[in-house]
Amino acid sequence: MSDMETGKFITFEGIEGVGKSTNIRHLVNAIEKAGHAVVTTREPGGTPMAERIRELVAEHGDEPMPDIAELLLVFASRALHINNVIRPALAAGTWVICDRFTDSSRAYQGGGRGVPPENIDRLAEWVHGDLVPDLTILLDAPVETGMERAGRRSDPDRFESEQSDFFQRVRATYLKIAAEHPERFVVVDAARSLDAVKGEIEDIAAALLGKPYNQ
Ligand code: TMP
Protein backbone atom coordinates (compact mmCIF):
# COMPACT_ATOMS: atom_id res chain seq x y z
CA MET A 1 0.00 0.00 0.00
CA SER A 2 1.39 3.44 -0.80
CA ASP A 3 2.14 6.08 1.78
CA MET A 4 -0.76 8.20 0.49
CA GLU A 5 -3.32 5.57 1.51
CA THR A 6 -1.91 4.45 4.85
CA GLY A 7 -1.85 6.49 8.04
CA LYS A 8 1.22 6.68 10.25
CA PHE A 9 1.44 4.85 13.56
CA ILE A 10 3.19 6.83 16.28
CA THR A 11 3.64 5.71 19.87
CA PHE A 12 4.63 7.58 23.02
CA GLU A 13 6.49 5.84 25.81
CA GLY A 14 7.99 6.70 29.19
CA ILE A 15 7.69 6.21 32.92
CA GLU A 16 4.94 7.96 34.89
CA GLY A 17 5.19 11.74 35.22
CA VAL A 18 7.17 12.51 32.04
CA GLY A 19 4.31 14.45 30.38
CA LYS A 20 2.99 11.97 27.82
CA SER A 21 -0.58 13.36 27.71
CA THR A 22 0.50 16.99 27.22
CA ASN A 23 3.02 16.15 24.51
CA ILE A 24 0.63 13.82 22.72
CA ARG A 25 -1.72 16.83 22.47
CA HIS A 26 1.07 18.98 20.97
CA LEU A 27 1.86 16.35 18.34
CA VAL A 28 -1.79 15.71 17.49
CA ASN A 29 -2.40 19.46 17.05
CA ALA A 30 0.49 19.72 14.59
CA ILE A 31 -0.62 16.69 12.58
CA GLU A 32 -4.25 17.86 12.42
CA LYS A 33 -3.11 21.33 11.35
CA ALA A 34 -1.35 19.66 8.42
CA GLY A 35 -4.72 18.24 7.36
CA HIS A 36 -4.45 14.61 8.46
CA ALA A 37 -7.17 12.70 10.31
CA VAL A 38 -5.88 11.45 13.68
CA VAL A 39 -7.07 8.87 16.19
CA THR A 40 -5.59 9.33 19.67
CA THR A 41 -5.71 6.20 21.75
CA ARG A 42 -3.98 4.35 24.59
CA GLU A 43 -2.85 1.00 25.98
CA PRO A 44 -3.84 -0.96 27.84
CA GLY A 45 -7.26 0.01 26.48
CA GLY A 46 -8.47 1.84 23.41
CA THR A 47 -11.62 -0.27 22.86
CA PRO A 48 -14.52 -0.92 25.29
CA MET A 49 -13.37 -4.47 26.06
CA ALA A 50 -9.70 -3.52 26.18
CA GLU A 51 -10.57 -0.78 28.69
CA ARG A 52 -12.14 -3.47 30.89
CA ILE A 53 -8.88 -5.41 30.69
CA ARG A 54 -7.03 -2.20 31.65
CA GLU A 55 -9.06 -2.06 34.86
CA LEU A 56 -8.17 -5.68 35.64
CA VAL A 57 -4.48 -5.02 35.08
CA ALA A 58 -4.27 -1.74 36.96
CA GLU A 59 -6.53 -2.32 39.96
CA HIS A 60 -5.51 -3.98 43.20
CA GLY A 61 -7.52 -7.20 42.83
CA ASP A 62 -8.62 -9.77 45.38
CA GLU A 63 -5.98 -12.31 44.34
CA PRO A 64 -2.30 -12.23 43.41
CA MET A 65 -1.48 -11.31 39.78
CA PRO A 66 1.27 -13.59 38.41
CA ASP A 67 3.63 -11.81 36.01
CA ILE A 68 2.55 -14.09 33.17
CA ALA A 69 -1.13 -13.20 33.71
CA GLU A 70 -0.25 -9.50 33.64
CA LEU A 71 1.69 -10.00 30.41
CA LEU A 72 -1.08 -12.01 28.73
CA LEU A 73 -3.70 -9.47 29.78
CA VAL A 74 -1.81 -6.52 28.24
CA PHE A 75 -1.40 -8.53 25.05
CA ALA A 76 -5.09 -9.56 25.05
CA SER A 77 -5.97 -5.87 25.32
CA ARG A 78 -3.50 -5.18 22.47
CA ALA A 79 -5.06 -7.84 20.22
CA LEU A 80 -8.48 -6.18 20.59
CA HIS A 81 -7.00 -2.73 20.04
CA ILE A 82 -5.00 -3.69 16.93
CA ASN A 83 -7.88 -5.53 15.27
CA ASN A 84 -10.70 -3.18 16.17
CA VAL A 85 -9.04 0.25 16.13
CA ILE A 86 -5.42 0.51 14.97
CA ARG A 87 -5.39 -1.51 11.75
CA PRO A 88 -8.76 -0.22 10.47
CA ALA A 89 -7.71 3.39 11.14
CA LEU A 90 -4.34 3.02 9.41
CA ALA A 91 -5.99 1.29 6.45
CA ALA A 92 -8.38 4.24 6.12
CA GLY A 93 -5.46 6.68 5.97
CA THR A 94 -5.96 7.94 9.54
CA TRP A 95 -2.89 8.55 11.66
CA VAL A 96 -2.85 6.67 14.99
CA ILE A 97 -1.15 8.26 17.98
CA CYS A 98 -0.97 5.76 20.80
CA ASP A 99 -0.13 6.40 24.45
CA ARG A 100 2.02 3.26 25.09
CA PHE A 101 2.34 0.09 23.00
CA THR A 102 4.52 -3.06 23.08
CA ASP A 103 7.61 -1.17 24.26
CA SER A 104 5.68 -0.68 27.54
CA SER A 105 5.42 -4.48 27.84
CA ARG A 106 9.17 -4.78 27.19
CA ALA A 107 9.93 -2.08 29.77
CA TYR A 108 7.38 -2.90 32.52
CA GLN A 109 6.83 -6.67 32.22
CA GLY A 110 10.35 -7.31 30.85
CA GLY A 111 12.56 -4.79 32.67
CA GLY A 112 10.32 -4.15 35.66
CA ARG A 113 8.98 -7.64 36.42
CA GLY A 114 11.80 -9.68 34.88
CA VAL A 115 9.82 -11.57 32.22
CA PRO A 116 12.38 -12.95 29.70
CA PRO A 117 12.47 -10.69 26.61
CA GLU A 118 12.15 -13.65 24.23
CA ASN A 119 8.72 -14.48 25.70
CA ILE A 120 7.59 -10.91 25.01
CA ASP A 121 9.03 -10.98 21.49
CA ARG A 122 7.19 -14.23 20.76
CA LEU A 123 3.87 -12.72 21.87
CA ALA A 124 4.58 -9.51 19.95
CA GLU A 125 5.19 -11.47 16.77
CA TRP A 126 2.03 -13.48 17.29
CA VAL A 127 -0.23 -10.56 18.23
CA HIS A 128 0.95 -7.83 15.87
CA GLY A 129 3.23 -9.44 13.31
CA ASP A 130 4.55 -6.76 11.00
CA LEU A 131 2.73 -3.88 12.71
CA VAL A 132 5.58 -1.80 14.10
CA PRO A 133 5.30 1.90 14.96
CA ASP A 134 6.62 4.27 12.29
CA LEU A 135 7.98 6.37 15.12
CA THR A 136 8.25 5.95 18.90
CA ILE A 137 8.81 9.05 21.02
CA LEU A 138 10.41 8.11 24.33
CA LEU A 139 9.98 10.88 26.89
CA ASP A 140 12.87 10.27 29.24
CA ALA A 141 13.50 11.76 32.67
CA PRO A 142 15.11 10.58 35.89
CA VAL A 143 12.76 8.46 38.00
CA GLU A 144 12.82 11.01 40.85
CA THR A 145 11.72 13.78 38.44
CA GLY A 146 8.89 11.64 37.05
CA MET A 147 7.70 10.62 40.50
CA GLU A 148 7.78 14.20 41.74
CA ARG A 149 5.81 15.43 38.72
CA ALA A 150 3.29 12.60 38.88
CA GLY A 151 2.69 13.70 42.44
CA ARG A 152 1.53 11.51 45.21
CA ARG A 153 -1.81 10.02 44.14
CA SER A 154 -4.28 9.38 46.92
CA ASP A 155 -5.20 6.03 45.40
CA PRO A 156 -2.20 4.63 43.48
CA ASP A 157 -2.87 1.70 41.09
CA ARG A 158 -0.78 -1.52 40.99
CA PHE A 159 1.95 0.09 38.88
CA GLU A 160 2.00 3.44 40.67
CA SER A 161 2.45 1.50 43.93
CA GLU A 162 5.82 0.17 42.75
CA GLN A 163 9.03 1.47 44.29
CA SER A 164 11.78 3.56 42.69
CA ASP A 165 13.99 0.54 41.80
CA PHE A 166 11.16 -0.92 39.65
CA PHE A 167 10.95 2.34 37.68
CA GLN A 168 14.76 2.52 37.42
CA ARG A 169 14.66 -0.86 35.64
CA VAL A 170 11.76 0.29 33.44
CA ARG A 171 13.63 3.45 32.44
CA ALA A 172 16.88 1.57 31.77
CA THR A 173 15.03 -0.94 29.58
CA TYR A 174 13.39 1.84 27.56
CA LEU A 175 16.79 3.47 26.95
CA LYS A 176 18.27 0.12 25.92
CA ILE A 177 15.48 -0.59 23.41
CA ALA A 178 15.79 2.96 22.02
CA ALA A 179 19.54 2.50 21.55
CA GLU A 180 18.91 -0.81 19.76
CA HIS A 181 16.31 0.71 17.40
CA PRO A 182 17.54 4.17 16.39
CA GLU A 183 15.58 3.89 13.10
CA ARG A 184 12.31 4.03 15.04
CA PHE A 185 13.01 5.90 18.29
CA VAL A 186 13.45 9.53 19.18
CA VAL A 187 14.50 10.05 22.79
CA VAL A 188 13.32 13.39 24.17
CA ASP A 189 14.86 14.77 27.36
CA ALA A 190 11.65 15.38 29.31
CA ALA A 191 13.44 16.72 32.39
CA ARG A 192 13.67 20.14 30.69
CA SER A 193 11.04 22.90 30.87
CA LEU A 194 7.60 22.21 29.34
CA ASP A 195 8.32 24.82 26.65
CA ALA A 196 11.62 23.23 25.65
CA VAL A 197 10.00 19.79 25.35
CA LYS A 198 7.06 21.25 23.41
CA GLY A 199 9.55 22.88 20.99
CA GLU A 200 11.23 19.54 20.35
CA ILE A 201 7.88 17.80 19.77
CA GLU A 202 7.04 20.52 17.23
CA ASP A 203 10.39 19.94 15.48
CA ILE A 204 9.67 16.19 15.38
CA ALA A 205 6.22 16.91 13.94
CA ALA A 206 7.72 19.15 11.24
CA ALA A 207 10.24 16.48 10.24
CA LEU A 208 7.56 13.81 10.28
CA LEU A 209 5.17 15.80 8.12
CA GLY A 210 7.89 16.80 5.67
CA LYS A 211 9.56 13.44 5.30
CA PRO A 212 8.39 10.04 6.59
CA TYR A 213 10.72 8.59 9.23
CA ASN A 214 10.64 4.97 8.17
CA GLN A 215 10.54 5.09 4.40
P1 TMP B 1 -0.72 5.05 32.16
O1 TMP B 1 -0.90 4.88 30.70
O2 TMP B 1 -1.77 5.88 32.78
O3 TMP B 1 0.66 5.45 32.48
O4 TMP B 1 -0.98 3.63 32.85
C1 TMP B 1 -0.82 2.43 32.25
C2 TMP B 1 0.02 1.52 33.10
O5 TMP B 1 0.08 0.24 32.49
C3 TMP B 1 1.44 2.02 33.26
O6 TMP B 1 1.81 1.95 34.61
C4 TMP B 1 2.26 1.04 32.47
C5 TMP B 1 1.43 -0.20 32.41
N1 TMP B 1 1.61 -0.99 31.20
C6 TMP B 1 2.30 -2.19 31.27
O7 TMP B 1 2.76 -2.56 32.34
N2 TMP B 1 2.46 -2.94 30.13
C7 TMP B 1 1.96 -2.57 28.92
O8 TMP B 1 2.14 -3.27 27.92
C8 TMP B 1 1.23 -1.32 28.85
C9 TMP B 1 0.68 -0.87 27.55
C10 TMP B 1 1.08 -0.58 30.01
CSV table of C-alpha atoms and ligand atoms in Angstrom, one decimal:
chain,number,residue,atom,x,y,z
A,1,MET,CA,0.0,0.0,0.0
A,2,SER,CA,1.4,3.4,-0.8
A,3,ASP,CA,2.1,6.1,1.8
A,4,MET,CA,-0.8,8.2,0.5
A,5,GLU,CA,-3.3,5.6,1.5
A,6,THR,CA,-1.9,4.4,4.8
A,7,GLY,CA,-1.8,6.5,8.0
A,8,LYS,CA,1.2,6.7,10.3
A,9,PHE,CA,1.4,4.9,13.6
A,10,ILE,CA,3.2,6.8,16.3
A,11,THR,CA,3.6,5.7,19.9
A,12,PHE,CA,4.6,7.6,23.0
A,13,GLU,CA,6.5,5.8,25.8
A,14,GLY,CA,8.0,6.7,29.2
A,15,ILE,CA,7.7,6.2,32.9
A,16,GLU,CA,4.9,8.0,34.9
A,17,GLY,CA,5.2,11.7,35.2
A,18,VAL,CA,7.2,12.5,32.0
A,19,GLY,CA,4.3,14.4,30.4
A,20,LYS,CA,3.0,12.0,27.8
A,21,SER,CA,-0.6,13.4,27.7
A,22,THR,CA,0.5,17.0,27.2
A,23,ASN,CA,3.0,16.2,24.5
A,24,ILE,CA,0.6,13.8,22.7
A,25,ARG,CA,-1.7,16.8,22.5
A,26,HIS,CA,1.1,19.0,21.0
A,27,LEU,CA,1.9,16.3,18.3
A,28,VAL,CA,-1.8,15.7,17.5
A,29,ASN,CA,-2.4,19.5,17.1
A,30,ALA,CA,0.5,19.7,14.6
A,31,ILE,CA,-0.6,16.7,12.6
A,32,GLU,CA,-4.2,17.9,12.4
A,33,LYS,CA,-3.1,21.3,11.3
A,34,ALA,CA,-1.3,19.7,8.4
A,35,GLY,CA,-4.7,18.2,7.4
A,36,HIS,CA,-4.5,14.6,8.5
A,37,ALA,CA,-7.2,12.7,10.3
A,38,VAL,CA,-5.9,11.5,13.7
A,39,VAL,CA,-7.1,8.9,16.2
A,40,THR,CA,-5.6,9.3,19.7
A,41,THR,CA,-5.7,6.2,21.8
A,42,ARG,CA,-4.0,4.3,24.6
A,43,GLU,CA,-2.9,1.0,26.0
A,44,PRO,CA,-3.8,-1.0,27.8
A,45,GLY,CA,-7.3,0.0,26.5
A,46,GLY,CA,-8.5,1.8,23.4
A,47,THR,CA,-11.6,-0.3,22.9
A,48,PRO,CA,-14.5,-0.9,25.3
A,49,MET,CA,-13.4,-4.5,26.1
A,50,ALA,CA,-9.7,-3.5,26.2
A,51,GLU,CA,-10.6,-0.8,28.7
A,52,ARG,CA,-12.1,-3.5,30.9
A,53,ILE,CA,-8.9,-5.4,30.7
A,54,ARG,CA,-7.0,-2.2,31.7
A,55,GLU,CA,-9.1,-2.1,34.9
A,56,LEU,CA,-8.2,-5.7,35.6
A,57,VAL,CA,-4.5,-5.0,35.1
A,58,ALA,CA,-4.3,-1.7,37.0
A,59,GLU,CA,-6.5,-2.3,40.0
A,60,HIS,CA,-5.5,-4.0,43.2
A,61,GLY,CA,-7.5,-7.2,42.8
A,62,ASP,CA,-8.6,-9.8,45.4
A,63,GLU,CA,-6.0,-12.3,44.3
A,64,PRO,CA,-2.3,-12.2,43.4
A,65,MET,CA,-1.5,-11.3,39.8
A,66,PRO,CA,1.3,-13.6,38.4
A,67,ASP,CA,3.6,-11.8,36.0
A,68,ILE,CA,2.6,-14.1,33.2
A,69,ALA,CA,-1.1,-13.2,33.7
A,70,GLU,CA,-0.2,-9.5,33.6
A,71,LEU,CA,1.7,-10.0,30.4
A,72,LEU,CA,-1.1,-12.0,28.7
A,73,LEU,CA,-3.7,-9.5,29.8
A,74,VAL,CA,-1.8,-6.5,28.2
A,75,PHE,CA,-1.4,-8.5,25.1
A,76,ALA,CA,-5.1,-9.6,25.1
A,77,SER,CA,-6.0,-5.9,25.3
A,78,ARG,CA,-3.5,-5.2,22.5
A,79,ALA,CA,-5.1,-7.8,20.2
A,80,LEU,CA,-8.5,-6.2,20.6
A,81,HIS,CA,-7.0,-2.7,20.0
A,82,ILE,CA,-5.0,-3.7,16.9
A,83,ASN,CA,-7.9,-5.5,15.3
A,84,ASN,CA,-10.7,-3.2,16.2
A,85,VAL,CA,-9.0,0.3,16.1
A,86,ILE,CA,-5.4,0.5,15.0
A,87,ARG,CA,-5.4,-1.5,11.8
A,88,PRO,CA,-8.8,-0.2,10.5
A,89,ALA,CA,-7.7,3.4,11.1
A,90,LEU,CA,-4.3,3.0,9.4
A,91,ALA,CA,-6.0,1.3,6.4
A,92,ALA,CA,-8.4,4.2,6.1
A,93,GLY,CA,-5.5,6.7,6.0
A,94,THR,CA,-6.0,7.9,9.5
A,95,TRP,CA,-2.9,8.5,11.7
A,96,VAL,CA,-2.9,6.7,15.0
A,97,ILE,CA,-1.2,8.3,18.0
A,98,CYS,CA,-1.0,5.8,20.8
A,99,ASP,CA,-0.1,6.4,24.5
A,100,ARG,CA,2.0,3.3,25.1
A,101,PHE,CA,2.3,0.1,23.0
A,102,THR,CA,4.5,-3.1,23.1
A,103,ASP,CA,7.6,-1.2,24.3
A,104,SER,CA,5.7,-0.7,27.5
A,105,SER,CA,5.4,-4.5,27.8
A,106,ARG,CA,9.2,-4.8,27.2
A,107,ALA,CA,9.9,-2.1,29.8
A,108,TYR,CA,7.4,-2.9,32.5
A,109,GLN,CA,6.8,-6.7,32.2
A,110,GLY,CA,10.4,-7.3,30.8
A,111,GLY,CA,12.6,-4.8,32.7
A,112,GLY,CA,10.3,-4.2,35.7
A,113,ARG,CA,9.0,-7.6,36.4
A,114,GLY,CA,11.8,-9.7,34.9
A,115,VAL,CA,9.8,-11.6,32.2
A,116,PRO,CA,12.4,-12.9,29.7
A,117,PRO,CA,12.5,-10.7,26.6
A,118,GLU,CA,12.2,-13.7,24.2
A,119,ASN,CA,8.7,-14.5,25.7
A,120,ILE,CA,7.6,-10.9,25.0
A,121,ASP,CA,9.0,-11.0,21.5
A,122,ARG,CA,7.2,-14.2,20.8
A,123,LEU,CA,3.9,-12.7,21.9
A,124,ALA,CA,4.6,-9.5,19.9
A,125,GLU,CA,5.2,-11.5,16.8
A,126,TRP,CA,2.0,-13.5,17.3
A,127,VAL,CA,-0.2,-10.6,18.2
A,128,HIS,CA,1.0,-7.8,15.9
A,129,GLY,CA,3.2,-9.4,13.3
A,130,ASP,CA,4.5,-6.8,11.0
A,131,LEU,CA,2.7,-3.9,12.7
A,132,VAL,CA,5.6,-1.8,14.1
A,133,PRO,CA,5.3,1.9,15.0
A,134,ASP,CA,6.6,4.3,12.3
A,135,LEU,CA,8.0,6.4,15.1
A,136,THR,CA,8.3,6.0,18.9
A,137,ILE,CA,8.8,9.1,21.0
A,138,LEU,CA,10.4,8.1,24.3
A,139,LEU,CA,10.0,10.9,26.9
A,140,ASP,CA,12.9,10.3,29.2
A,141,ALA,CA,13.5,11.8,32.7
A,142,PRO,CA,15.1,10.6,35.9
A,143,VAL,CA,12.8,8.5,38.0
A,144,GLU,CA,12.8,11.0,40.8
A,145,THR,CA,11.7,13.8,38.4
A,146,GLY,CA,8.9,11.6,37.1
A,147,MET,CA,7.7,10.6,40.5
A,148,GLU,CA,7.8,14.2,41.7
A,149,ARG,CA,5.8,15.4,38.7
A,150,ALA,CA,3.3,12.6,38.9
A,151,GLY,CA,2.7,13.7,42.4
A,152,ARG,CA,1.5,11.5,45.2
A,153,ARG,CA,-1.8,10.0,44.1
A,154,SER,CA,-4.3,9.4,46.9
A,155,ASP,CA,-5.2,6.0,45.4
A,156,PRO,CA,-2.2,4.6,43.5
A,157,ASP,CA,-2.9,1.7,41.1
A,158,ARG,CA,-0.8,-1.5,41.0
A,159,PHE,CA,1.9,0.1,38.9
A,160,GLU,CA,2.0,3.4,40.7
A,161,SER,CA,2.4,1.5,43.9
A,162,GLU,CA,5.8,0.2,42.8
A,163,GLN,CA,9.0,1.5,44.3
A,164,SER,CA,11.8,3.6,42.7
A,165,ASP,CA,14.0,0.5,41.8
A,166,PHE,CA,11.2,-0.9,39.7
A,167,PHE,CA,10.9,2.3,37.7
A,168,GLN,CA,14.8,2.5,37.4
A,169,ARG,CA,14.7,-0.9,35.6
A,170,VAL,CA,11.8,0.3,33.4
A,171,ARG,CA,13.6,3.4,32.4
A,172,ALA,CA,16.9,1.6,31.8
A,173,THR,CA,15.0,-0.9,29.6
A,174,TYR,CA,13.4,1.8,27.6
A,175,LEU,CA,16.8,3.5,26.9
A,176,LYS,CA,18.3,0.1,25.9
A,177,ILE,CA,15.5,-0.6,23.4
A,178,ALA,CA,15.8,3.0,22.0
A,179,ALA,CA,19.5,2.5,21.5
A,180,GLU,CA,18.9,-0.8,19.8
A,181,HIS,CA,16.3,0.7,17.4
A,182,PRO,CA,17.5,4.2,16.4
A,183,GLU,CA,15.6,3.9,13.1
A,184,ARG,CA,12.3,4.0,15.0
A,185,PHE,CA,13.0,5.9,18.3
A,186,VAL,CA,13.5,9.5,19.2
A,187,VAL,CA,14.5,10.0,22.8
A,188,VAL,CA,13.3,13.4,24.2
A,189,ASP,CA,14.9,14.8,27.4
A,190,ALA,CA,11.7,15.4,29.3
A,191,ALA,CA,13.4,16.7,32.4
A,192,ARG,CA,13.7,20.1,30.7
A,193,SER,CA,11.0,22.9,30.9
A,194,LEU,CA,7.6,22.2,29.3
A,195,ASP,CA,8.3,24.8,26.6
A,196,ALA,CA,11.6,23.2,25.6
A,197,VAL,CA,10.0,19.8,25.4
A,198,LYS,CA,7.1,21.2,23.4
A,199,GLY,CA,9.5,22.9,21.0
A,200,GLU,CA,11.2,19.5,20.3
A,201,ILE,CA,7.9,17.8,19.8
A,202,GLU,CA,7.0,20.5,17.2
A,203,ASP,CA,10.4,19.9,15.5
A,204,ILE,CA,9.7,16.2,15.4
A,205,ALA,CA,6.2,16.9,13.9
A,206,ALA,CA,7.7,19.1,11.2
A,207,ALA,CA,10.2,16.5,10.2
A,208,LEU,CA,7.6,13.8,10.3
A,209,LEU,CA,5.2,15.8,8.1
A,210,GLY,CA,7.9,16.8,5.7
A,211,LYS,CA,9.6,13.4,5.3
A,212,PRO,CA,8.4,10.0,6.6
A,213,TYR,CA,10.7,8.6,9.2
A,214,ASN,CA,10.6,5.0,8.2
A,215,GLN,CA,10.5,5.1,4.4
B,1,TMP,P1,-0.7,5.1,32.2
B,1,TMP,O1,-0.9,4.9,30.7
B,1,TMP,O2,-1.8,5.9,32.8
B,1,TMP,O3,0.7,5.4,32.5
B,1,TMP,O4,-1.0,3.6,32.9
B,1,TMP,C1,-0.8,2.4,32.2
B,1,TMP,C2,0.0,1.5,33.1
B,1,TMP,O5,0.1,0.2,32.5
B,1,TMP,C3,1.4,2.0,33.3
B,1,TMP,O6,1.8,2.0,34.6
B,1,TMP,C4,2.3,1.0,32.5
B,1,TMP,C5,1.4,-0.2,32.4
B,1,TMP,N1,1.6,-1.0,31.2
B,1,TMP,C6,2.3,-2.2,31.3
B,1,TMP,O7,2.8,-2.6,32.3
B,1,TMP,N2,2.5,-2.9,30.1
B,1,TMP,C7,2.0,-2.6,28.9
B,1,TMP,O8,2.1,-3.3,27.9
B,1,TMP,C8,1.2,-1.3,28.9
B,1,TMP,C9,0.7,-0.9,27.5
B,1,TMP,C10,1.1,-0.6,30.0
